[in-house]
Amino acid sequence: MKTLARTLSAVIAVVVLSAAVMMMNASKKNVRTMAYVSNADSRDIYVMELSEIDGSVNVVQRMTVTGTVMPLSISPDRKYLYASLRSEPNSVSSFSINQDSGKLTPIKTVPLADDMAYLSTDRTGRYLFGASYFGNKFSVNAIGPNGEVDPKPLRVIQTGKNAHCVATDPSNRFLFVSNLGDDAVMQYHFNEANGEVTPNDPPAVKTKKGAGPRHFIFHPNRRFVFGTNEIDGTVNTYRLNVPGTLTLLASNSVLSAGFEGKPWTADIHITPDGRFLYASERTSSTITAFRVDGDDGKLSLVGTYPTETQPRGFNIDPSGKFLLTAGQKSNSVSNYAIDQNTGALRKVSDVNVGKNPNWIAITELPITELPR
């Protein structure tokens, strides 16, 4: 009887494990991973599908635009994509995302308050934020239910010198704007009911002089914020306080051993589980990986990896398995597998895109019908 019981237990365990694997595989088949790459000089957006099986990247559409396209932002419901056109007349193009294929259909192009170096939406998808590096300001525009941006801004707010990134925190109650030229991150209250923005107290947190804060991201646990400093080649770690203010905790170098030249740090992203963080550096054309301690926000160096020439933009897929990076001077995108235990990067594929690729937005779309 004991032998029979053990045999039955073993069979049940195998059945349960097999069912779990089948459910996981079915779940992965029910989503399609899409990447959108803006190419400034060829004035187009490449739409690509990422294979979760082998990491290959296939171009499915090339969407021509009317200006120098750079920052991209996808709406929280994954139905719309917004693209900043940084040539006269400074504007934003809205696109609907086909939920079956991931392809883009133009909605409308409308003017923005300035040349916007960064775009993002609030967490409801009802407001579009733009940060102007040369205009030293940020704007708030309403977004209609069909994804169309209202050309008349609700707010245009002057900042310090060189606004470079603008985003709300995960609660959608606070908004932050990095000012590269003033070595500060500005702090605001945000009202999602009407799009109103008011200064927090204190109105800004300073970085080290000459650091040049550029882009920032939020840890999934909502306790920390990490930001690249373009000029001194570092990543800052901040504690995100309950009142919506930041406290600077630490600064870590992203520069590789033996680095020579002028630091030129760019983009920053974190895996969905919050365990690994990556930052790009354009002078050395590298991406530096860190392990993140979710309890205290401390970063531990994993390694520095050579990548596409001048990697201004990169991103991580929603599964946390792959990292895609674009080379402004190589005109191609490389895909790296992320080691799930160490965070190390391993190149698995690449694809040629347009001229001067600089921004990558990635999302998952549900597959409503499975192939027969």
CSV table of C-alpha atoms in Angstrom, one decimal:
chain,number,residue,atom,x,y,z
A,1,MET,CA,0.0,0.0,0.0
A,2,LYS,CA,2.8,2.4,0.9
A,3,THR,CA,4.5,1.7,-2.5
A,4,LEU,CA,1.2,2.3,-4.3
A,5,ALA,CA,0.7,5.5,-2.4
A,6,ARG,CA,4.2,6.7,-3.3
A,7,THR,CA,3.6,5.8,-6.9
A,8,LEU,CA,0.3,7.7,-7.0
A,9,SER,CA,1.9,10.7,-5.4
A,10,ALA,CA,4.7,10.7,-8.0
A,11,VAL,CA,2.1,10.4,-10.8
A,12,ILE,CA,0.1,13.3,-9.4
A,13,ALA,CA,3.2,15.4,-9.0
A,14,VAL,CA,4.1,14.8,-12.6
A,15,VAL,CA,0.6,15.6,-13.8
A,16,VAL,CA,0.5,18.8,-11.7
A,17,LEU,CA,3.9,19.9,-13.0
A,18,SER,CA,2.9,19.2,-16.6
A,19,ALA,CA,-0.3,21.1,-16.2
A,20,ALA,CA,1.6,24.1,-14.8
A,21,VAL,CA,4.1,24.0,-17.7
A,22,MET,CA,1.2,23.8,-20.2
A,23,MET,CA,-0.5,26.7,-18.5
A,24,MET,CA,2.7,28.8,-18.6
A,25,ASN,CA,3.2,28.0,-22.3
A,26,ALA,CA,-0.4,28.8,-23.1
A,27,SER,CA,-0.1,32.1,-21.3
A,28,LYS,CA,3.0,33.0,-23.3
A,29,LYS,CA,1.2,32.2,-26.5
A,30,ASN,CA,-1.6,34.6,-25.5
A,31,VAL,CA,0.6,37.6,-25.7
A,32,ARG,CA,2.6,39.3,-28.5
A,33,THR,CA,5.6,41.4,-27.7
A,34,MET,CA,6.0,44.5,-29.9
A,35,ALA,CA,8.8,47.0,-30.0
A,36,TYR,CA,8.7,50.5,-31.6
A,37,VAL,CA,11.9,52.2,-32.7
A,38,SER,CA,12.0,55.9,-33.7
A,39,ASN,CA,14.6,56.8,-36.3
A,40,ALA,CA,15.3,60.5,-36.3
A,41,ASP,CA,17.1,61.0,-39.6
A,42,SER,CA,15.1,58.7,-41.8
A,43,ARG,CA,11.9,60.1,-40.2
A,44,ASP,CA,10.2,56.8,-39.5
A,45,ILE,CA,9.1,54.3,-36.8
A,46,TYR,CA,10.0,50.7,-37.1
A,47,VAL,CA,7.4,48.3,-35.7
A,48,MET,CA,9.0,44.9,-34.7
A,49,GLU,CA,7.8,41.7,-33.1
A,50,LEU,CA,10.0,40.1,-30.5
A,51,SER,CA,10.0,36.3,-30.3
A,52,GLU,CA,10.0,35.1,-26.7
A,53,ILE,CA,11.2,31.7,-27.9
A,54,ASP,CA,14.6,32.6,-29.5
A,55,GLY,CA,14.9,36.3,-29.0
A,56,SER,CA,14.7,37.1,-32.7
A,57,VAL,CA,13.3,40.5,-33.8
A,58,ASN,CA,11.3,40.8,-37.0
A,59,VAL,CA,10.2,44.1,-38.7
A,60,VAL,CA,6.5,44.1,-39.5
A,61,GLN,CA,6.0,47.7,-40.4
A,62,ARG,CA,7.8,50.9,-41.3
A,63,MET,CA,5.7,54.0,-40.5
A,64,THR,CA,6.8,57.2,-42.2
A,65,VAL,CA,6.4,60.4,-40.1
A,66,THR,CA,6.6,64.1,-41.0
A,67,GLY,CA,9.4,65.2,-38.8
A,68,THR,CA,12.5,64.3,-36.8
A,69,VAL,CA,11.0,61.6,-34.6
A,70,MET,CA,12.6,60.9,-31.3
A,71,PRO,CA,10.8,60.3,-27.9
A,72,LEU,CA,8.0,57.7,-27.9
A,73,SER,CA,5.3,56.9,-25.3
A,74,ILE,CA,2.7,54.1,-25.2
A,75,SER,CA,-0.6,54.7,-23.4
A,76,PRO,CA,-1.2,52.6,-20.2
A,77,ASP,CA,-4.0,50.7,-22.0
A,78,ARG,CA,-1.5,49.9,-24.8
A,79,LYS,CA,-3.9,51.2,-27.5
A,80,TYR,CA,-2.0,54.3,-28.5
A,81,LEU,CA,1.5,55.4,-29.3
A,82,TYR,CA,2.7,59.1,-29.2
A,83,ALA,CA,5.8,60.3,-31.0
A,84,SER,CA,7.6,63.7,-30.5
A,85,LEU,CA,8.6,65.3,-33.8
A,86,ARG,CA,11.6,67.5,-32.9
A,87,SER,CA,11.7,69.6,-36.1
A,88,GLU,CA,9.6,72.6,-37.1
A,89,PRO,CA,6.8,72.7,-36.4
A,90,ASN,CA,7.4,71.0,-33.1
A,91,SER,CA,4.5,68.5,-32.7
A,92,VAL,CA,3.3,65.2,-31.5
A,93,SER,CA,1.9,62.4,-33.7
A,94,SER,CA,-0.7,60.0,-32.3
A,95,PHE,CA,-1.1,56.5,-33.6
A,96,SER,CA,-3.6,53.7,-32.8
A,97,ILE,CA,-2.0,50.3,-32.1
A,98,ASN,CA,-3.7,47.4,-33.8
A,99,GLN,CA,-4.4,45.0,-31.0
A,100,ASP,CA,-3.9,41.9,-33.3
A,101,SER,CA,-0.8,42.9,-35.3
A,102,GLY,CA,0.8,45.7,-33.3
A,103,LYS,CA,0.9,47.8,-36.4
A,104,LEU,CA,0.3,51.6,-36.3
A,105,THR,CA,-2.4,53.7,-37.9
A,106,PRO,CA,-2.0,57.5,-37.8
A,107,ILE,CA,-4.6,59.4,-35.8
A,108,LYS,CA,-3.5,63.0,-35.9
A,109,THR,CA,-0.4,65.3,-35.6
A,110,VAL,CA,-0.8,68.4,-33.5
A,111,PRO,CA,1.6,71.2,-32.3
A,112,LEU,CA,3.3,71.0,-28.9
A,113,ALA,CA,4.4,73.9,-26.8
A,114,ASP,CA,8.1,73.4,-27.7
A,115,ASP,CA,10.7,70.9,-29.0
A,116,MET,CA,10.1,68.0,-26.6
A,117,ALA,CA,13.0,65.8,-25.6
A,118,TYR,CA,10.8,63.5,-23.6
A,119,LEU,CA,7.2,62.3,-23.7
A,120,SER,CA,5.1,60.4,-21.1
A,121,THR,CA,1.5,59.9,-20.1
A,122,ASP,CA,0.1,60.0,-16.7
A,123,ARG,CA,-1.1,56.6,-15.2
A,124,THR,CA,-4.6,57.1,-16.5
A,125,GLY,CA,-3.6,57.9,-20.0
A,126,ARG,CA,-5.6,61.1,-20.1
A,127,TYR,CA,-2.7,63.5,-20.0
A,128,LEU,CA,0.4,63.8,-22.1
A,129,PHE,CA,3.6,65.4,-20.6
A,130,GLY,CA,6.4,66.8,-22.7
A,131,ALA,CA,9.8,68.1,-21.4
A,132,SER,CA,11.6,70.7,-23.4
A,133,TYR,CA,15.4,70.6,-23.1
A,134,PHE,CA,16.0,73.8,-25.0
A,135,GLY,CA,12.9,75.6,-23.9
A,136,ASN,CA,13.4,74.9,-20.2
A,137,LYS,CA,9.8,73.9,-19.6
A,138,PHE,CA,7.3,71.1,-19.5
A,139,SER,CA,3.7,71.0,-20.8
A,140,VAL,CA,0.5,69.1,-20.0
A,141,ASN,CA,-2.0,68.3,-22.8
A,142,ALA,CA,-5.3,66.5,-22.5
A,143,ILE,CA,-5.7,63.3,-24.4
A,144,GLY,CA,-9.2,62.4,-25.8
A,145,PRO,CA,-10.9,59.0,-25.5
A,146,ASN,CA,-9.8,58.3,-29.1
A,147,GLY,CA,-6.1,58.9,-28.4
A,148,GLU,CA,-6.1,62.3,-30.0
A,149,VAL,CA,-4.0,65.0,-28.2
A,150,ASP,CA,-5.6,68.3,-27.6
A,151,PRO,CA,-3.3,70.9,-29.3
A,152,LYS,CA,-4.1,73.5,-26.6
A,153,PRO,CA,-2.0,72.7,-23.6
A,154,LEU,CA,-3.6,72.7,-20.2
A,155,ARG,CA,-0.3,73.8,-18.5
A,156,VAL,CA,3.0,75.1,-19.7
A,157,ILE,CA,5.4,75.4,-16.7
A,158,GLN,CA,8.9,77.0,-16.8
A,159,THR,CA,11.5,74.9,-15.1
A,160,GLY,CA,15.2,75.3,-14.4
A,161,LYS,CA,17.7,74.8,-17.3
A,162,ASN,CA,17.4,71.9,-19.7
A,163,ALA,CA,14.3,69.9,-18.6
A,164,HIS,CA,15.1,66.3,-19.8
A,165,CYS,CA,12.5,63.9,-18.3
A,166,VAL,CA,9.0,64.2,-17.0
A,167,ALA,CA,6.9,61.5,-15.4
A,168,THR,CA,4.4,60.8,-12.6
A,169,ASP,CA,5.1,58.3,-9.8
A,170,PRO,CA,3.2,55.0,-9.7
A,171,SER,CA,0.5,56.6,-7.5
A,172,ASN,CA,-0.1,59.3,-10.1
A,173,ARG,CA,-0.2,61.9,-7.3
A,174,PHE,CA,3.3,63.3,-7.9
A,175,LEU,CA,5.2,64.5,-10.9
A,176,PHE,CA,9.0,64.9,-11.3
A,177,VAL,CA,11.1,66.8,-13.9
A,178,SER,CA,14.8,66.4,-14.2
A,179,ASN,CA,16.8,69.6,-15.0
A,180,LEU,CA,20.2,68.7,-16.5
A,181,GLY,CA,21.6,72.2,-16.6
A,182,ASP,CA,20.6,73.0,-13.0
A,183,ASP,CA,21.6,69.7,-11.4
A,184,ALA,CA,18.1,69.3,-9.9
A,185,VAL,CA,15.0,67.1,-10.0
A,186,MET,CA,11.9,69.3,-9.6
A,187,GLN,CA,9.0,67.9,-7.5
A,188,TYR,CA,5.3,68.6,-8.0
A,189,HIS,CA,1.9,67.6,-6.9
A,190,PHE,CA,-0.3,66.3,-9.7
A,191,ASN,CA,-4.1,66.3,-9.8
A,192,GLU,CA,-5.4,63.6,-12.2
A,193,ALA,CA,-8.9,65.1,-12.1
A,194,ASN,CA,-7.9,68.2,-14.0
A,195,GLY,CA,-4.2,67.9,-14.9
A,196,GLU,CA,-3.2,70.6,-12.4
A,197,VAL,CA,0.5,70.8,-11.4
A,198,THR,CA,1.7,72.6,-8.2
A,199,PRO,CA,5.2,72.7,-6.6
A,200,ASN,CA,5.9,70.3,-3.8
A,201,ASP,CA,7.8,71.2,-0.6
A,202,PRO,CA,10.7,71.4,-1.2
A,203,PRO,CA,10.2,72.1,-4.9
A,204,ALA,CA,13.4,70.3,-6.0
A,205,VAL,CA,16.2,67.9,-4.9
A,206,LYS,CA,19.7,68.7,-5.9
A,207,THR,CA,22.3,66.3,-7.4
A,208,LYS,CA,26.1,66.7,-7.2
A,209,LYS,CA,27.2,69.8,-9.0
A,210,GLY,CA,28.0,69.1,-12.6
A,211,ALA,CA,26.2,65.7,-12.5
A,212,GLY,CA,23.6,66.6,-15.1
A,213,PRO,CA,20.4,64.5,-14.2
A,214,ARG,CA,18.9,63.1,-17.4
A,215,HIS,CA,16.4,60.2,-17.2
A,216,PHE,CA,14.8,58.5,-14.2
A,217,ILE,CA,12.7,55.4,-13.4
A,218,PHE,CA,10.7,54.1,-10.4
A,219,HIS,CA,11.4,50.8,-8.7
A,220,PRO,CA,8.3,48.5,-8.8
A,221,ASN,CA,8.1,48.5,-5.0
A,222,ARG,CA,7.5,52.3,-5.2
A,223,ARG,CA,10.2,53.0,-2.6
A,224,PHE,CA,13.1,54.1,-4.8
A,225,VAL,CA,13.8,56.2,-7.9
A,226,PHE,CA,16.9,55.8,-10.0
A,227,GLY,CA,18.3,58.4,-12.4
A,228,THR,CA,21.1,58.7,-14.8
A,229,ASN,CA,23.5,61.7,-14.7
A,230,GLU,CA,24.6,62.4,-18.2
A,231,ILE,CA,27.7,64.6,-17.5
A,232,ASP,CA,29.5,62.7,-14.7
A,233,GLY,CA,28.6,59.1,-15.8
A,234,THR,CA,26.7,58.0,-12.7
A,235,VAL,CA,23.3,56.7,-11.5
A,236,ASN,CA,21.7,58.2,-8.5
A,237,THR,CA,19.5,56.3,-6.0
A,238,TYR,CA,16.8,58.2,-4.3
A,239,ARG,CA,14.3,57.2,-1.6
A,240,LEU,CA,10.7,58.1,-2.7
A,241,ASN,CA,9.1,59.6,0.4
A,242,VAL,CA,5.4,59.5,1.3
A,243,PRO,CA,4.9,63.2,0.6
A,244,GLY,CA,6.1,62.7,-2.9
A,245,THR,CA,9.7,64.0,-2.4
A,246,LEU,CA,13.0,62.5,-3.1
A,247,THR,CA,16.0,61.9,-0.8
A,248,LEU,CA,19.4,61.3,-2.4
A,249,LEU,CA,20.9,58.1,-1.0
A,250,ALA,CA,23.8,57.1,-3.2
A,251,SER,CA,25.6,57.5,-6.6
A,252,ASN,CA,27.2,54.7,-8.6
A,253,SER,CA,29.5,55.0,-11.6
A,254,VAL,CA,28.4,53.4,-14.9
A,255,LEU,CA,31.8,53.9,-16.6
A,256,SER,CA,33.7,50.8,-17.6
A,257,ALA,CA,37.2,50.0,-16.4
A,258,GLY,CA,39.8,52.1,-18.2
A,259,PHE,CA,37.2,54.5,-19.5
A,260,GLU,CA,38.7,57.4,-21.5
A,261,GLY,CA,36.9,60.5,-22.7
A,262,LYS,CA,33.9,62.6,-21.6
A,263,PRO,CA,31.1,60.7,-19.9
A,264,TRP,CA,27.8,60.7,-21.9
A,265,THR,CA,25.3,58.7,-19.9
A,266,ALA,CA,21.9,58.3,-21.5
A,267,ASP,CA,18.9,55.9,-20.8
A,268,ILE,CA,18.0,53.9,-17.8
A,269,HIS,CA,15.5,50.9,-17.2
A,270,ILE,CA,14.8,48.3,-14.6
A,271,THR,CA,13.4,44.8,-14.9
A,272,PRO,CA,9.7,44.4,-14.0
A,273,ASP,CA,10.6,42.4,-10.9
A,274,GLY,CA,12.9,45.2,-9.8
A,275,ARG,CA,16.0,42.9,-9.4
A,276,PHE,CA,18.2,44.4,-12.1
A,277,LEU,CA,18.9,47.9,-13.4
A,278,TYR,CA,20.6,49.0,-16.6
A,279,ALA,CA,22.1,52.3,-17.9
A,280,SER,CA,23.6,53.2,-21.3
A,281,GLU,CA,26.8,55.2,-21.9
A,282,ARG,CA,27.3,56.7,-25.3
A,283,THR,CA,31.0,57.6,-25.4
A,284,SER,CA,32.1,53.9,-24.8
A,285,SER,CA,28.9,52.4,-26.4
A,286,THR,CA,28.2,50.2,-23.4
A,287,ILE,CA,25.4,49.2,-21.1
A,288,THR,CA,26.1,48.7,-17.4
A,289,ALA,CA,24.1,46.3,-15.3
A,290,PHE,CA,23.4,46.4,-11.6
A,291,ARG,CA,21.7,44.1,-9.1
A,292,VAL,CA,19.2,46.1,-7.0
A,293,ASP,CA,18.6,45.5,-3.3
A,294,GLY,CA,14.9,46.1,-2.9
A,295,ASP,CA,15.1,46.7,0.8
A,296,ASP,CA,17.6,49.6,0.8
A,297,GLY,CA,17.9,50.5,-2.9
A,298,LYS,CA,21.7,49.7,-3.0
A,299,LEU,CA,23.2,48.8,-6.4
A,300,SER,CA,25.8,46.2,-6.9
A,301,LEU,CA,27.7,46.1,-10.2
A,302,VAL,CA,27.0,43.1,-12.4
A,303,GLY,CA,29.1,44.1,-15.4
A,304,THR,CA,29.5,46.4,-18.3
A,305,TYR,CA,28.7,45.2,-21.8
A,306,PRO,CA,29.7,46.6,-25.3
A,307,THR,CA,26.7,47.3,-27.4
A,308,GLU,CA,25.5,49.2,-30.5
A,309,THR,CA,27.4,52.4,-31.3
A,310,GLN,CA,26.1,55.4,-29.3
A,311,PRO,CA,23.2,53.7,-27.4
A,312,ARG,CA,21.0,56.7,-26.7
A,313,GLY,CA,17.9,54.5,-26.1
A,314,PHE,CA,17.1,51.0,-25.0
A,315,ASN,CA,14.3,49.2,-23.2
A,316,ILE,CA,13.4,45.9,-21.4
A,317,ASP,CA,10.5,43.7,-22.5
A,318,PRO,CA,7.6,43.1,-20.1
A,319,SER,CA,8.7,39.6,-19.3
A,320,GLY,CA,12.1,40.8,-18.1
A,321,LYS,CA,13.8,38.3,-20.3
A,322,PHE,CA,15.2,40.6,-23.1
A,323,LEU,CA,16.9,44.0,-23.4
A,324,LEU,CA,16.8,45.8,-26.8
A,325,THR,CA,19.2,48.7,-27.5
A,326,ALA,CA,19.5,51.0,-30.5
A,327,GLY,CA,22.7,52.5,-31.9
A,328,GLN,CA,22.4,56.0,-33.2
A,329,LYS,CA,25.5,55.5,-35.4
A,330,SER,CA,25.2,51.8,-36.2
A,331,ASN,CA,21.5,52.2,-37.4
A,332,SER,CA,20.7,48.8,-35.9
A,333,VAL,CA,19.0,47.3,-32.8
A,334,SER,CA,20.5,44.5,-30.8
A,335,ASN,CA,18.6,42.1,-28.5
A,336,TYR,CA,20.2,40.7,-25.4
A,337,ALA,CA,19.0,37.8,-23.2
A,338,ILE,CA,19.0,38.8,-19.5
A,339,ASP,CA,20.3,36.1,-17.3
A,340,GLN,CA,17.5,35.6,-14.7
A,341,ASN,CA,19.9,34.7,-11.9
A,342,THR,CA,22.7,37.2,-12.4
A,343,GLY,CA,21.4,40.0,-14.6
A,344,ALA,CA,24.2,39.5,-17.1
A,345,LEU,CA,23.6,40.2,-20.8
A,346,ARG,CA,24.1,37.9,-23.8
A,347,LYS,CA,23.5,39.0,-27.3
A,348,VAL,CA,21.0,36.8,-29.2
A,349,SER,CA,20.0,38.8,-32.3
A,350,ASP,CA,20.2,42.1,-34.2
A,351,VAL,CA,18.3,43.9,-36.9
A,352,ASN,CA,18.9,46.8,-39.2
A,353,VAL,CA,16.5,49.8,-38.8
A,354,GLY,CA,16.3,53.4,-40.0
A,355,LYS,CA,18.8,56.2,-39.7
A,356,ASN,CA,19.7,57.5,-36.2
A,357,PRO,CA,17.5,55.2,-34.0
A,358,ASN,CA,17.3,56.7,-30.6
A,359,TRP,CA,14.2,55.5,-28.7
A,360,ILE,CA,12.6,52.1,-28.1
A,361,ALA,CA,9.1,51.6,-26.6
A,362,ILE,CA,8.0,48.0,-25.8
A,363,THR,CA,4.6,46.5,-24.9
A,364,GLU,CA,2.7,43.3,-24.8
A,365,LEU,CA,-0.6,42.8,-26.7
A,366,PRO,CA,-3.1,40.1,-26.0
A,367,ILE,CA,-3.6,37.5,-28.8
A,368,THR,CA,-7.3,37.0,-29.1
A,369,GLU,CA,-7.2,34.1,-31.6
A,370,LEU,CA,-4.6,31.4,-31.5
A,371,PRO,CA,-3.5,29.9,-34.8
A,372,ARG,CA,-5.2,26.6,-35.7
